Each structure stands twice: as C-alpha cells, then as structure tokens.
XYZ file of C-alpha atoms in Angstrom:
678
model
C 5.054 2.261 87.699
C 8.225 1.835 90.046
C 10.361 -1.180 89.441
C 9.766 -4.015 92.032
C 12.321 -3.600 94.844
C 14.088 -6.315 96.504
C 12.487 -7.337 99.930
C 15.875 -8.214 101.355
C 19.513 -8.015 100.213
C 20.594 -10.947 98.122
C 23.662 -12.951 98.847
C 25.851 -10.987 96.389
C 24.572 -7.715 97.721
C 25.301 -8.595 101.126
C 28.900 -9.851 100.285
C 29.565 -6.465 98.486
C 28.243 -4.378 101.402
C 30.275 -6.285 104.074
C 33.505 -6.683 102.396
C 35.960 -4.217 104.140
C 39.180 -5.900 103.813
C 40.593 -4.074 100.966
C 39.803 -2.568 97.436
C 36.494 -3.843 96.103
C 35.021 -3.808 92.572
C 31.141 -4.528 92.325
C 30.228 -5.495 88.843
C 26.675 -4.300 88.851
C 24.351 -5.359 86.131
C 21.553 -3.151 84.990
C 18.723 -2.951 87.394
C 20.764 -5.086 89.992
C 20.350 -2.530 92.897
C 23.695 -0.860 92.889
C 22.379 2.360 94.615
C 20.941 0.175 97.459
C 24.404 -1.757 97.703
C 26.353 1.726 98.020
C 23.886 3.330 100.559
C 23.742 0.203 102.642
C 27.590 -0.137 102.588
C 27.942 3.478 103.683
C 25.646 2.553 106.803
C 27.613 -0.634 107.335
C 30.886 1.430 107.215
C 29.520 3.784 109.968
C 28.431 0.655 112.144
C 31.920 -0.724 111.618
C 33.321 2.462 113.217
C 34.303 4.508 110.278
C 33.718 8.314 111.022
C 30.723 9.123 109.065
C 32.074 12.485 107.675
C 35.231 10.747 106.288
C 33.120 8.467 103.910
C 32.572 9.889 100.521
C 30.320 8.301 97.663
C 31.054 9.974 94.161
C 28.991 9.781 91.091
C 28.541 11.577 87.752
C 25.330 13.478 87.816
C 23.627 15.902 90.300
C 20.502 13.813 89.849
C 22.246 10.533 90.949
C 23.952 12.356 93.836
C 20.632 13.740 95.097
C 18.949 10.366 94.860
C 21.901 8.635 96.533
C 21.858 11.263 99.352
C 18.121 11.027 99.831
C 18.103 7.148 100.053
C 21.132 7.321 102.580
C 18.974 9.776 104.620
C 16.348 7.178 104.929
C 18.967 4.714 106.240
C 21.150 6.911 108.585
C 19.891 10.111 110.212
C 22.937 12.342 111.026
C 23.538 16.080 111.738
C 24.545 18.062 108.520
C 28.107 18.353 109.728
C 28.326 14.599 110.174
C 26.931 13.409 106.941
C 29.039 11.411 104.581
C 29.947 13.418 101.394
C 27.705 12.391 98.433
C 28.897 14.425 95.507
C 29.658 14.459 91.844
C 33.315 14.335 90.551
C 33.231 18.010 89.681
C 31.711 19.041 92.927
C 34.390 17.312 94.898
C 36.918 18.992 92.559
C 35.408 22.468 93.411
C 35.724 21.657 97.018
C 39.412 20.646 96.698
C 40.293 23.747 94.527
C 38.295 26.253 96.951
C 40.345 24.905 99.939
C 43.879 24.705 98.176
C 43.482 27.125 95.434
C 46.348 29.244 96.401
C 48.924 26.351 95.960
C 47.942 26.462 92.214
C 48.203 30.103 91.751
C 44.382 30.747 91.885
C 42.659 33.324 93.853
C 39.923 32.254 96.288
C 37.111 33.598 94.193
C 38.368 31.968 90.910
C 35.711 31.596 88.376
C 34.222 28.533 86.522
C 33.437 29.036 82.928
C 30.777 27.110 81.509
C 30.866 25.474 77.921
C 29.642 28.486 76.030
C 32.012 31.012 77.911
C 35.019 28.522 77.258
C 34.106 28.362 73.573
C 34.157 32.136 73.192
C 37.793 32.034 74.193
C 38.577 29.119 71.891
C 36.779 31.067 69.009
C 39.239 34.089 69.514
C 42.280 31.662 69.612
C 41.202 30.081 66.157
C 39.651 33.348 64.748
C 36.851 31.582 63.043
C 33.099 31.529 63.296
C 32.690 27.915 61.957
C 30.767 26.296 64.744
C 31.455 22.893 63.560
C 35.122 23.394 63.632
C 34.907 25.395 67.004
C 32.902 22.430 68.573
C 35.445 19.854 67.242
C 38.449 21.865 68.701
C 36.691 22.278 72.123
C 36.090 18.497 72.240
C 39.811 17.733 71.229
C 41.046 20.090 74.032
C 38.521 18.451 76.509
C 39.912 14.944 75.643
C 43.412 16.315 76.007
C 42.823 17.757 79.403
C 40.928 14.384 80.409
C 43.855 12.321 79.243
C 46.230 14.725 81.391
C 48.072 15.985 78.299
C 49.420 19.581 78.389
C 49.464 22.055 75.638
C 53.166 21.430 74.649
C 52.617 17.683 74.686
C 49.468 18.022 72.494
C 51.550 20.076 70.107
C 54.404 17.489 70.073
C 51.856 14.691 69.531
C 49.602 16.229 66.886
C 49.111 14.128 63.841
C 48.192 16.694 61.098
C 47.913 20.407 60.592
C 44.332 20.551 62.015
C 45.565 19.079 65.341
C 48.580 21.449 65.342
C 46.242 24.212 64.863
C 44.031 23.008 67.765
C 46.927 22.479 70.036
C 48.089 26.180 69.431
C 44.552 27.167 70.423
C 44.851 24.945 73.574
C 47.868 26.745 74.665
C 46.365 30.054 74.136
C 43.303 29.081 75.665
C 45.035 27.673 78.893
C 46.986 31.215 79.126
C 43.721 33.056 78.965
C 42.136 30.994 81.594
C 45.176 31.530 83.854
C 45.082 35.194 83.058
C 41.343 35.423 83.757
C 41.933 33.445 87.215
C 39.252 31.058 85.839
C 38.795 27.286 85.347
C 36.673 25.120 83.068
C 34.839 21.899 83.842
C 37.670 19.699 82.788
C 39.977 21.714 85.077
C 37.828 20.756 88.241
C 39.415 17.271 87.932
C 42.685 18.078 86.213
C 43.897 20.678 88.885
C 43.051 18.539 91.943
C 45.236 15.881 90.278
C 47.937 18.288 89.967
C 47.473 19.487 93.437
C 47.857 15.862 94.885
C 50.622 15.039 92.555
C 52.694 18.235 93.525
C 51.828 18.789 97.200
C 52.426 15.680 99.234
C 51.016 17.362 102.527
C 47.729 18.290 100.634
C 47.332 14.766 99.307
C 47.840 13.348 102.903
C 45.336 15.809 104.198
C 42.779 14.906 101.791
C 43.454 11.035 102.310
C 42.761 11.632 106.173
C 39.611 13.808 105.396
C 38.204 10.973 103.004
C 39.224 7.769 104.403
C 36.718 5.452 102.396
C 35.587 6.225 98.784
C 32.726 4.608 96.928
C 32.578 5.437 93.347
C 29.412 4.785 91.194
C 29.365 4.254 87.438
C 33.012 3.430 87.545
C 33.007 2.278 83.897
C 32.438 5.981 82.951
C 35.716 7.192 84.415
C 38.500 8.865 82.134
C 42.046 8.821 82.653
C 41.957 12.052 84.808
C 39.157 10.740 87.147
C 40.930 7.617 87.574
C 44.114 9.301 88.583
C 42.337 11.477 90.965
C 40.791 8.376 92.772
C 44.072 6.791 92.851
C 45.886 9.643 94.505
C 42.863 10.048 96.915
C 42.740 6.517 98.032
C 46.608 6.224 98.335
C 48.404 3.189 99.848
C 45.428 2.443 102.097
C 43.198 1.590 98.939
C 40.048 1.910 101.050
C 37.453 2.061 98.224
C 34.556 0.272 96.578
C 34.077 0.851 92.781
C 30.790 -0.028 91.424
C 30.333 -0.363 87.515
C 29.411 -2.450 84.654
C 31.421 -2.866 81.581
C 28.427 -3.688 79.557
C 27.174 -0.091 80.182
C 30.221 1.891 79.108
C 28.752 4.389 76.468
C 30.854 7.390 76.886
C 34.150 6.737 74.968
C 33.510 9.558 72.867
C 33.992 12.088 75.801
C 37.162 10.155 77.111
C 35.583 7.420 79.433
C 37.773 4.172 78.930
C 37.036 0.828 79.882
C 40.681 0.205 80.537
C 40.027 1.704 83.953
C 38.056 -1.360 84.927
C 40.945 -3.544 83.717
C 43.608 -1.253 85.346
C 42.128 -1.787 88.806
C 43.033 -5.384 88.995
C 46.636 -4.350 87.976
C 47.083 -1.419 90.207
C 45.443 -3.127 93.132
C 46.255 -6.801 93.168
C 44.359 -7.529 96.192
C 41.078 -6.360 94.382
C 37.975 -8.229 95.449
C 35.552 -8.725 92.522
C 31.856 -9.218 93.300
C 29.035 -9.550 90.545
C 25.408 -8.327 91.151
C 23.493 -10.547 88.343
C 19.973 -10.573 89.859
C 17.968 -7.855 87.949
C 14.822 -6.164 89.859
C 13.694 -4.093 86.936
C 13.045 -6.122 83.746
C 11.020 -9.250 82.630
C 12.768 -12.476 81.854
C 11.945 -12.025 78.044
C 13.557 -8.470 78.137
C 16.726 -9.812 79.958
C 17.135 -12.706 77.654
C 17.241 -10.361 74.559
C 19.750 -8.267 76.475
C 21.961 -11.033 77.379
C 21.859 -12.368 73.830
C 22.864 -9.033 72.428
C 25.774 -8.169 74.756
C 27.190 -11.644 74.512
C 28.510 -10.589 71.233
C 31.132 -8.147 72.906
C 34.266 -9.356 74.448
C 34.035 -9.396 78.274
C 36.064 -7.978 81.058
C 33.976 -9.788 83.528
C 31.413 -12.476 82.552
C 28.151 -12.184 83.922
C 24.418 -13.310 83.064
C 21.445 -11.044 84.152
C 18.438 -13.035 85.624
C 15.253 -11.938 87.102
C 12.290 -13.415 89.153
C 9.678 -11.040 87.595
C 8.039 -13.393 85.176
C 8.221 -13.668 81.448
C 6.378 -10.432 80.622
C 5.254 -9.415 77.144
C 6.901 -10.578 73.898
C 9.300 -8.115 72.315
C 7.662 -6.480 69.230
C 9.509 -5.246 66.099
C 8.040 -2.824 63.689
C 9.173 -2.610 60.206
C 7.969 0.766 58.902
C 7.950 2.152 55.368
C 9.226 5.623 56.423
C 10.203 7.708 59.542
C 6.804 9.456 59.317
C 5.071 6.164 59.389
C 7.342 4.963 62.204
C 6.412 7.946 64.370
C 2.699 7.390 63.515
C 2.733 3.748 64.241
C 4.634 4.152 67.622
C 2.357 6.941 68.701
C -0.921 4.911 67.835
C 0.416 1.813 69.434
C 1.298 3.663 72.649
C -1.978 5.228 72.573
C -3.955 2.010 72.079
C -1.851 0.259 74.715
C -2.631 2.957 77.211
C -6.001 2.546 76.908
C -5.985 -1.178 77.003
C -3.822 -1.316 80.195
C -5.118 1.888 81.730
C -1.540 3.071 82.317
C -0.312 6.589 82.639
C 1.491 8.507 79.705
C 4.568 8.746 82.008
C 4.785 5.000 81.939
C 6.211 5.292 78.287
C 9.404 6.339 76.812
C 10.521 6.783 73.125
C 14.210 6.295 72.906
C 16.382 7.177 69.898
C 20.007 7.492 68.930
C 20.045 11.065 68.032
C 18.382 14.364 68.861
C 17.593 14.898 65.188
C 14.913 12.269 65.563
C 12.892 13.876 67.992
C 11.211 16.267 65.771
C 9.004 13.853 64.001
C 7.859 12.256 67.122
C 7.087 15.583 68.670
C 4.809 16.384 65.648
C 3.111 13.006 65.957
C 2.301 13.288 69.558
C 0.982 17.007 69.080
C -1.281 15.756 66.510
C -2.800 13.306 68.830
C -2.710 15.867 71.644
C -0.619 13.508 73.849
C 1.523 15.347 76.447
C 5.273 14.631 76.263
C 8.487 15.893 77.860
C 11.620 16.258 75.678
C 14.850 15.265 77.591
C 18.400 15.853 76.556
C 17.276 18.758 74.176
C 18.319 22.570 74.764
C 16.642 24.266 77.446
C 15.246 27.742 76.566
C 17.555 29.274 79.054
C 20.631 27.645 77.610
C 20.277 29.499 74.425
C 23.182 31.897 73.456
C 20.781 34.997 73.138
C 19.316 34.411 76.633
C 22.572 33.483 78.256
C 23.944 36.885 76.971
C 21.287 38.702 78.492
C 21.403 36.737 81.765
C 25.142 37.739 81.876
C 24.078 41.280 82.537
C 21.545 40.258 85.082
C 24.064 38.229 86.788
C 26.625 40.981 86.774
C 23.927 43.411 88.369
C 23.274 40.998 91.042
C 27.076 40.230 91.789
C 29.775 42.359 90.192
C 32.337 39.673 91.589
C 30.912 37.380 88.823
C 33.884 37.197 86.542
C 32.464 35.030 83.797
C 29.324 37.293 83.472
C 31.563 40.294 83.403
C 33.557 38.677 80.554
C 30.494 37.831 78.554
C 28.660 41.125 79.114
C 31.758 43.296 78.101
C 32.354 41.411 74.871
C 28.729 40.976 73.919
C 28.110 43.084 71.960
C 31.665 44.143 70.959
C 32.670 47.555 72.483
C 36.386 47.758 71.806
C 37.576 45.585 74.431
C 39.917 42.955 73.211
C 41.632 39.623 74.476
C 44.755 41.536 75.135
C 42.951 44.039 77.437
C 40.999 41.339 79.335
C 44.149 39.195 79.798
C 46.076 42.271 81.394
C 43.037 42.879 83.479
C 42.797 39.335 84.486
C 46.290 39.166 85.599
C 45.974 42.303 87.530
C 42.940 41.251 89.385
C 44.461 37.953 90.209
C 47.546 39.573 91.654
C 45.353 41.832 93.783
C 42.844 39.154 94.505
C 39.918 41.144 93.390
C 37.124 40.562 90.935
C 37.762 41.939 87.387
C 35.009 44.470 87.805
C 36.515 46.016 90.981
C 40.173 45.696 89.610
C 38.917 47.784 86.590
C 38.787 51.071 88.745
C 41.890 50.648 90.582
C 44.497 53.217 89.980
C 47.223 50.688 89.596
C 45.641 49.443 86.398
C 46.765 52.427 84.745
C 50.361 51.001 84.874
C 49.295 47.934 82.985
C 46.937 49.407 80.182
C 47.020 52.139 77.817
C 44.368 55.004 78.110
C 42.823 53.790 74.928
C 42.415 50.318 76.502
C 41.142 51.712 79.829
C 38.584 53.959 78.469
C 35.952 51.433 77.112
C 36.533 49.352 80.270
C 35.654 51.899 82.724
C 32.868 53.409 80.341
C 31.294 49.907 80.523
C 31.839 49.862 84.517
C 30.264 53.254 84.826
C 27.262 52.119 82.681
C 26.752 48.894 84.835
C 27.065 50.939 87.935
C 24.220 53.385 86.814
C 22.088 50.722 85.582
C 22.690 49.011 89.084
C 21.669 52.103 90.886
C 18.271 52.315 88.957
C 17.788 48.543 89.155
C 17.273 49.004 93.046
C 14.739 51.955 92.819
C 12.997 52.229 89.502
C 10.250 49.791 87.955
C 11.797 46.557 86.615
C 10.302 46.741 83.152
C 11.446 50.177 82.436
C 15.013 49.601 83.416
C 15.051 46.295 81.666
C 13.932 48.006 78.339
C 16.415 50.712 78.612
C 19.245 48.224 79.390
C 18.602 46.252 76.349
C 18.283 49.295 74.154
C 21.461 50.906 75.627
C 23.580 47.792 74.785
C 22.167 47.667 71.171
C 21.495 43.867 71.516
C 19.046 43.886 68.490
C 21.513 45.683 66.232
C 24.222 43.279 67.421
C 22.242 40.168 66.260
C 21.264 41.621 62.955
C 25.017 42.529 62.343
C 26.340 39.165 63.278
C 23.726 36.869 61.706
C 21.676 36.397 58.679
C 18.292 37.933 59.015
C 16.318 34.816 59.572
C 18.563 33.818 62.469
C 18.670 37.165 63.943
C 14.746 37.456 63.783
C 14.349 34.117 65.467
C 16.865 34.874 68.098
C 15.398 38.299 68.763
C 11.892 36.689 69.079
C 13.491 34.563 71.935
C 14.770 37.660 73.532
C 11.334 39.193 73.383
C 9.911 36.179 74.862
C 12.409 36.243 77.760
C 11.843 39.919 78.342
C 7.865 39.652 78.509
C 8.440 36.699 81.032
C 10.621 38.925 83.140
C 8.294 41.887 83.080
C 5.413 39.513 83.954
C 7.331 38.060 86.735
C 8.306 41.604 88.050
C 4.748 42.742 87.998
C 3.292 39.784 89.674
C 5.955 39.816 92.502
C 6.237 43.635 92.714
C 10.081 43.104 92.548
C 12.831 45.258 91.245
C 15.213 44.495 88.383
C 17.738 43.989 90.919
C 15.673 41.436 93.035
C 14.949 39.565 89.518
C 18.634 39.659 88.937
C 19.385 38.152 92.121
C 17.195 35.079 91.320
C 18.497 34.642 87.889
C 20.706 31.643 89.149
C 17.487 29.648 89.496
C 15.692 30.737 86.382
C 17.424 28.051 84.091
C 15.635 25.565 86.223
C 12.171 26.838 85.991
C 11.614 25.030 82.692
C 12.904 21.751 83.936
C 10.283 20.992 86.728
C 8.903 17.934 84.628
C 9.492 15.097 87.077
C 5.974 14.609 88.072
C 4.242 15.544 84.881
C 2.085 12.718 83.272
C 3.623 12.804 79.968
C 5.581 10.417 77.371
C 9.234 10.866 77.745
C 11.195 11.610 74.415
C 14.920 11.077 75.109
C 18.226 10.023 73.617
C 19.576 6.785 74.689
C 22.490 8.468 76.282
C 20.316 10.618 78.418
C 18.161 7.618 79.496
C 21.023 6.022 81.182
C 20.015 5.290 84.911
C 16.427 5.748 84.302
C 13.712 3.074 83.793
C 10.204 2.846 82.210
C 7.422 0.159 82.209
C 7.092 0.493 78.389
C 9.809 1.344 76.066
C 9.920 2.122 72.262
C 13.348 2.186 70.759
C 13.048 3.880 67.224
C 15.445 3.904 64.413
C 17.002 0.299 64.757
C 18.831 0.625 61.517
C 22.363 0.086 60.207
C 24.182 3.446 60.118
C 21.900 4.987 62.862
C 21.769 2.241 65.660
C 24.662 1.271 65.242
C 25.782 4.645 64.249
C 28.558 4.318 61.844
C 30.117 7.793 62.780
C 32.400 8.226 59.952
C 33.644 4.700 59.689
C 34.727 3.042 56.423
C 31.784 1.286 54.855
C 31.708 -0.992 51.800
C 29.255 -1.122 48.997
C 26.927 -3.529 51.074
C 26.900 -0.931 53.976
C 29.038 -3.083 56.122
C 31.627 -1.348 58.222
C 35.196 -2.119 57.058
C 37.146 -3.899 59.777
C 39.634 -2.078 61.734
C 40.383 -2.089 65.452
C 38.972 1.483 65.965
C 35.693 0.764 64.104
C 35.311 -2.522 65.871
C 35.590 -0.750 69.136
C 32.990 1.705 67.718
C 30.487 -1.028 67.205
C 31.102 -2.572 70.579
C 30.223 0.769 72.127
C 27.178 1.062 69.942
C 26.363 -2.452 71.154
C 26.608 -1.428 74.710
C 24.394 1.552 73.824
C 21.782 -0.767 72.422
C 22.020 -2.887 75.512
C 21.430 0.306 77.909
C 18.360 0.997 75.664
C 16.965 -2.413 76.121
C 17.624 -2.679 79.828
C 15.529 0.598 80.466
C 12.429 -1.503 79.786
C 10.549 -3.170 82.640
C 7.421 -4.713 81.255
C 7.176 -4.242 77.467
C 9.700 -3.368 74.583
C 9.112 -2.474 71.013
C 11.901 -1.941 68.485
C 11.199 -0.163 65.170
C 13.210 0.418 61.911
C 12.343 2.099 58.689
C 12.815 0.738 55.093
C 13.570 4.469 53.979
C 14.473 7.216 55.961
C 14.749 10.804 54.850
C 18.208 12.334 55.306
C 18.955 15.923 54.239
C 15.693 15.847 52.030
C 16.585 12.616 50.420
C 14.941 9.221 51.102
C 17.569 6.657 51.550
C 16.912 2.885 51.753
C 17.887 1.373 55.210
C 18.520 -1.980 56.546
C 17.607 -3.400 59.913
C 20.130 -3.061 62.742
C 22.316 -6.097 63.160
C 21.402 -5.791 66.849
C 17.762 -7.165 66.049
C 19.196 -10.343 64.679
C 21.737 -10.559 67.685
C 18.786 -10.695 70.026
C 17.332 -13.330 67.988
C 14.405 -11.414 66.840
C 12.756 -11.186 63.530
C 13.312 -7.696 61.891
C 9.882 -7.788 60.076
C 7.692 -10.587 61.565
C 4.192 -10.732 59.985
C 2.558 -10.035 63.404
C 4.335 -6.716 63.791
C 3.897 -5.041 60.452
C 3.328 -1.293 60.314
C 0.198 -0.175 61.971
C -1.478 2.140 59.455
C -2.956 5.459 60.895
C -6.504 4.333 59.856
C -6.414 0.936 61.374
C -4.770 2.144 64.595
C -7.628 4.786 64.893
C -10.252 2.001 64.430
C -8.699 -0.084 67.046
C -8.319 2.907 69.401
C -12.035 3.794 68.839
C -12.945 0.097 69.670
C -11.001 0.184 72.828
C -12.525 3.457 73.929
C -15.957 2.187 73.212
C -15.343 -1.028 75.406
C -13.706 1.064 78.164
C -16.574 3.460 78.255
C -19.222 0.667 78.256
C -17.256 -0.935 81.062
C -17.343 2.377 83.024
C -21.026 2.817 82.671
C -21.706 -0.883 83.709
C -19.924 -0.169 86.872
C -17.701 -3.097 86.528
C-alpha cells in the first residue's frame, strides 16, 4: 500500500523550494517528502530562469536517481539534451573523468574495476588468501581514499604493523591501477576532486556547466564527496543539500555527520529549513521513533508529526529462541494477512545482519509464503560466475580491460603482476586496450620472450574462440571454452573438495542456463556474450512480485512498507557491539568511540522503525544460537527507550499450534463470508 501523499505542499516544503538567495540546507525527517521537494525545486529553478541542463541533482543510488528522474519527468517535459542531470555521485565522477581524463594521465578508454577485480590486486600485494584479512585491507584502503589520504600519508600515519602492511599494499595497489590505466569506485570521486584542485580552468568549466546543485541524502557524504561538492559549487555556493542527521547510518564506510556541521562553518550564510510533517507513518510509530532518537545528541532539533491517525499499537514479541522467533513472526504475518486481506508485498522483515535471513527463509518456505531476499548475494555476483562472464565479456569486446585481466589470470597461466604492469603501461602510452597492445611489435622492447609467450598464446586462443563464437552452435563452443581453460580443475586445485564441488555446481547451472537461452533465441555464443552486461539484472526483477521482503535495515533505507517486523532487538545484535569493550553485565564500556557506535546503532533502529506505515512489531530472543552454541540474550535498550515493555503479557510468543488454530479459524471465517456474498 503506498504512503499517503500530501495533497499540496506544506509551508516548510514551499519555503525550501522557493529559497534561492544562497546555500540552503533542508533537514528532511523520515517520510517528509524530500524527493518531492527536490523535484519541485528543480521545476522552480527552471521557472526562475536557470538553464535546465545546468541543474544537477546528485544522490547515492541508481534506484534513487531513477525515481527522481521519473518524478521530475512528470513535472517538467523537456527534450533529452535539455534535461537536468539526475545522477549518482559515481556517475557524475565518470562523466568528469571521461571528459578530462587526459589531464590526470588516463587514456580515454580507462577501465573501472569492480570490488572483486580490485580485491584480486590487493591479494597479490598482500600475498595472502585470508579473505577476512583481504576484505579488512580493502575496507581500510577505501576509507583512506574517501578521506583523501594518499599512500605515503597512510604509511606515515599507520598506527601498528597491520596498518603499515596495509599501507604498503595501498601503495602497490595504486601503482598497479595506474599501470593498468584503471580506476576503482573510490577513484570516481577522488580523481575528480584532484582534477578540480589542480586544474583551475577545468574547475571553472564544470562550475559553468553545473550552475545549481541539489544533493540528496547529504548526511551520507564522506570527506571526499563533501570536497567534490564544495569545489563544484565554488564561490557562488548555489546549492541545496537535503539530509537528516537522525538517519546517518554509514559511518563504517566513511560517511561523517561532521559534514552537516561543516556546512554552516564553510557557508556562513547557510539557510536551514526543517521538514517535520511525516506523510508515511502513524502517530503511534512516530511517537516511538521520536522517543528513541531523543537519546542522541542533535545537530538540528526536530520533531516528526503526522495527520495519519494513531494506527495500530506497537507489538513486542519475547521469544524463547531464534527458531521460535521466526515461526512466531511468520505465523503472525500470515494471520494478519488473512485478517486484513492484504498482499504479501505489504510486509517486510528487517534484521541487523544477513546471517539472520536463513532461519526466516526456512520458516517462510515451510509455510509456502513467497519472499524476496534483498541485500543478499546475486547468483551473478558469485566469483565463479564472474570468472566465466569475464571470458564472455572479452569475446564481446576485447577493449574490456578488467575482463581481460580477470580472464588471463583465472585460471593461472604464467602471467604475473610484473608482466601485466608492463603491458598496462605500454597500452596506456599507446592509448590502446591491453588486448590490442599485446600483439604490437613494440611490446617486445618491454617484455622478455618468456613473458610475451603466454600473453600471446592467450590472445590467440581468445581470437580462435571468438571466430567460432560467431559461426558455430553456442552450446558446443561454450563447452569447449570451459574445458579448454580447465576451470573445473582450477576450482579443485585452489579450494577444498566441498567448496569446489559447490562452485562447480553453480557453474554447471550457469552453463545450462546459457545453453537454454541460446537454444530458445537461436543465438550464437557471440550474441549471448554481447548481452552479458544485462545478465546480472535478470535475477533482480522482483519489484512487482507479491512477496514478503526480507532485508537488512541498511538495505531498507529509503523504502517503506505498511507492516514491518524488526527481528533480533537484542543487546549485542541491535545495537551491534561490533568489537566494543563489554563489562560482566554485558554493558558497553564507555568511550567516545563506543558511544559514537551506539549513537549510530540508535540511528539505524530509528531508520528501521520509520520504514513502517501502519503496524510495527519488534521481537527479541531469550536465547540465540551463535556458532552452534545457545547464548542468553537481553532485550535491546532501544525497546525501553521507545517506552515499550520488552515482554508484555499480551505479546508473548505465539506457539506454532496456537497460530495454526487461529489461522484456521480466520480462513473458515473468510471462506464463510465469501460464500455468503457479503
């Protein structure tokens, strides 16, 4: 059920839309119509004489950008070339780099490495296969980049040997990217900042191109994004930032609330406007949310309010175990659906961590209830599928450098980092793809014969397969490709038997899917390969499916559901202690860092609560299984902070038998009503 939309703009919204006299900060509470304000402000800017194509609205996700562009299109109809730019930060960064890459020493066809490709380079730098260590190093390097800290500065400021080691890997990683003429996602913001800092003419050109900026979810910006916006707006400071300090939940990836505070310092004439009327949630839900977030210090005081009525009371379930928690929530959900005659898609089950999803999946499957898992790993994101997709991408486009690097190194075929670095430097100087550069005679001055031989053997192999991929049946060429590269043997050589068998089964499923698609479409392998870019989207078309949503709280941000269940409201889980010091009573030992962590967890809980429109249920377990061991749990402090009872008598665990009996009675009643024609 969609949220009620405001029939007309309220006074605060009108003020935010019409204010054009200087920099503006709109504090937009949850469900307060911030997207409406941004789109209407763009329309107002155009009416006020701003050139439409010189207006840019920047947000964080492609989904948010699409929604904003669609809503803007309903307000203002313009030819494509005159439309305002509605973009993510990273898409804007790509545009800036494609236009001015040569100033930064990049070729026009520079490659963008995804997280997995980048991790492979870090793995070579650290010479380890420890995934936990590698992910930690990748995260630390990302934080350094987002804070605009260069490798030498990272090394100078390293606190211990582990950080020194990561800083050395950062230096090698940066050098490898430069040699490959490649960038990672963090570079898509960091390098445009460097461009604007070092090239005054480029900075002025971009300020003229984008004369008014609107920035959504401003509380989620990191230091690098803040600097980019500051450099883009320049002395004119023609911008509107829209954000909410109570919904800042990405500190772990470098987002900082300090950016909201810095705005007033860096722009003394900043106008602050608060949107406090909520168009999403009931009065009861908003009262709990306000009481919860009041425990955090405030940058900008606000109090959400609603005209949508009291709504249902908030329920708290005290469960004996996580299995019982899942059963109780699923049974209550099923009974509620029959009673209210709602859709499955009206319900969401939110949780702190992905590890909590499995038990809910099992409970929903048991009751044959359809569900969609959000925030989990897509089939097409699995390493083994991405390995094979790299070969298909290379067949479709041999200028795809990231696909070339992944394919030539998986499985290993005697091509090392030094060889690829030399090839990358040569291809960058010649402004060619690495695949094309591999066959140039000039490369022989850079590489020894023993280095050249495996490179060119690989290139000739891809060319042969490419020739056949245009002419022969797709299934035959595909099978021979996988056999020729020895991928099954590679899995069993690099993984234990159980892991290897599991991954090979995924590969077999993928190959079956490709064969079936080729047979249905009558397409060659080359035609299949040319469509490979959209394959990863085929398992995500779940927007209109009538199914319960299972999602982490982080992934639920920006979404809303009529009926919400928040599972695992326990100390240590929500709030997640995250390695903080804990005393014998399970309380977090005070420190500034740990206090900041609890405040962010409280904001996370606030985000979860404000996803709900009509009804909200919280659950916690007296015991939860962790690493095959049942551990005693305590209700989250957040339940008390919302002035709710952790175990009210009216909300004791629903047993499976009692729930089934209640459900049977409801079905009988509904069936009788249907037969009676009432």
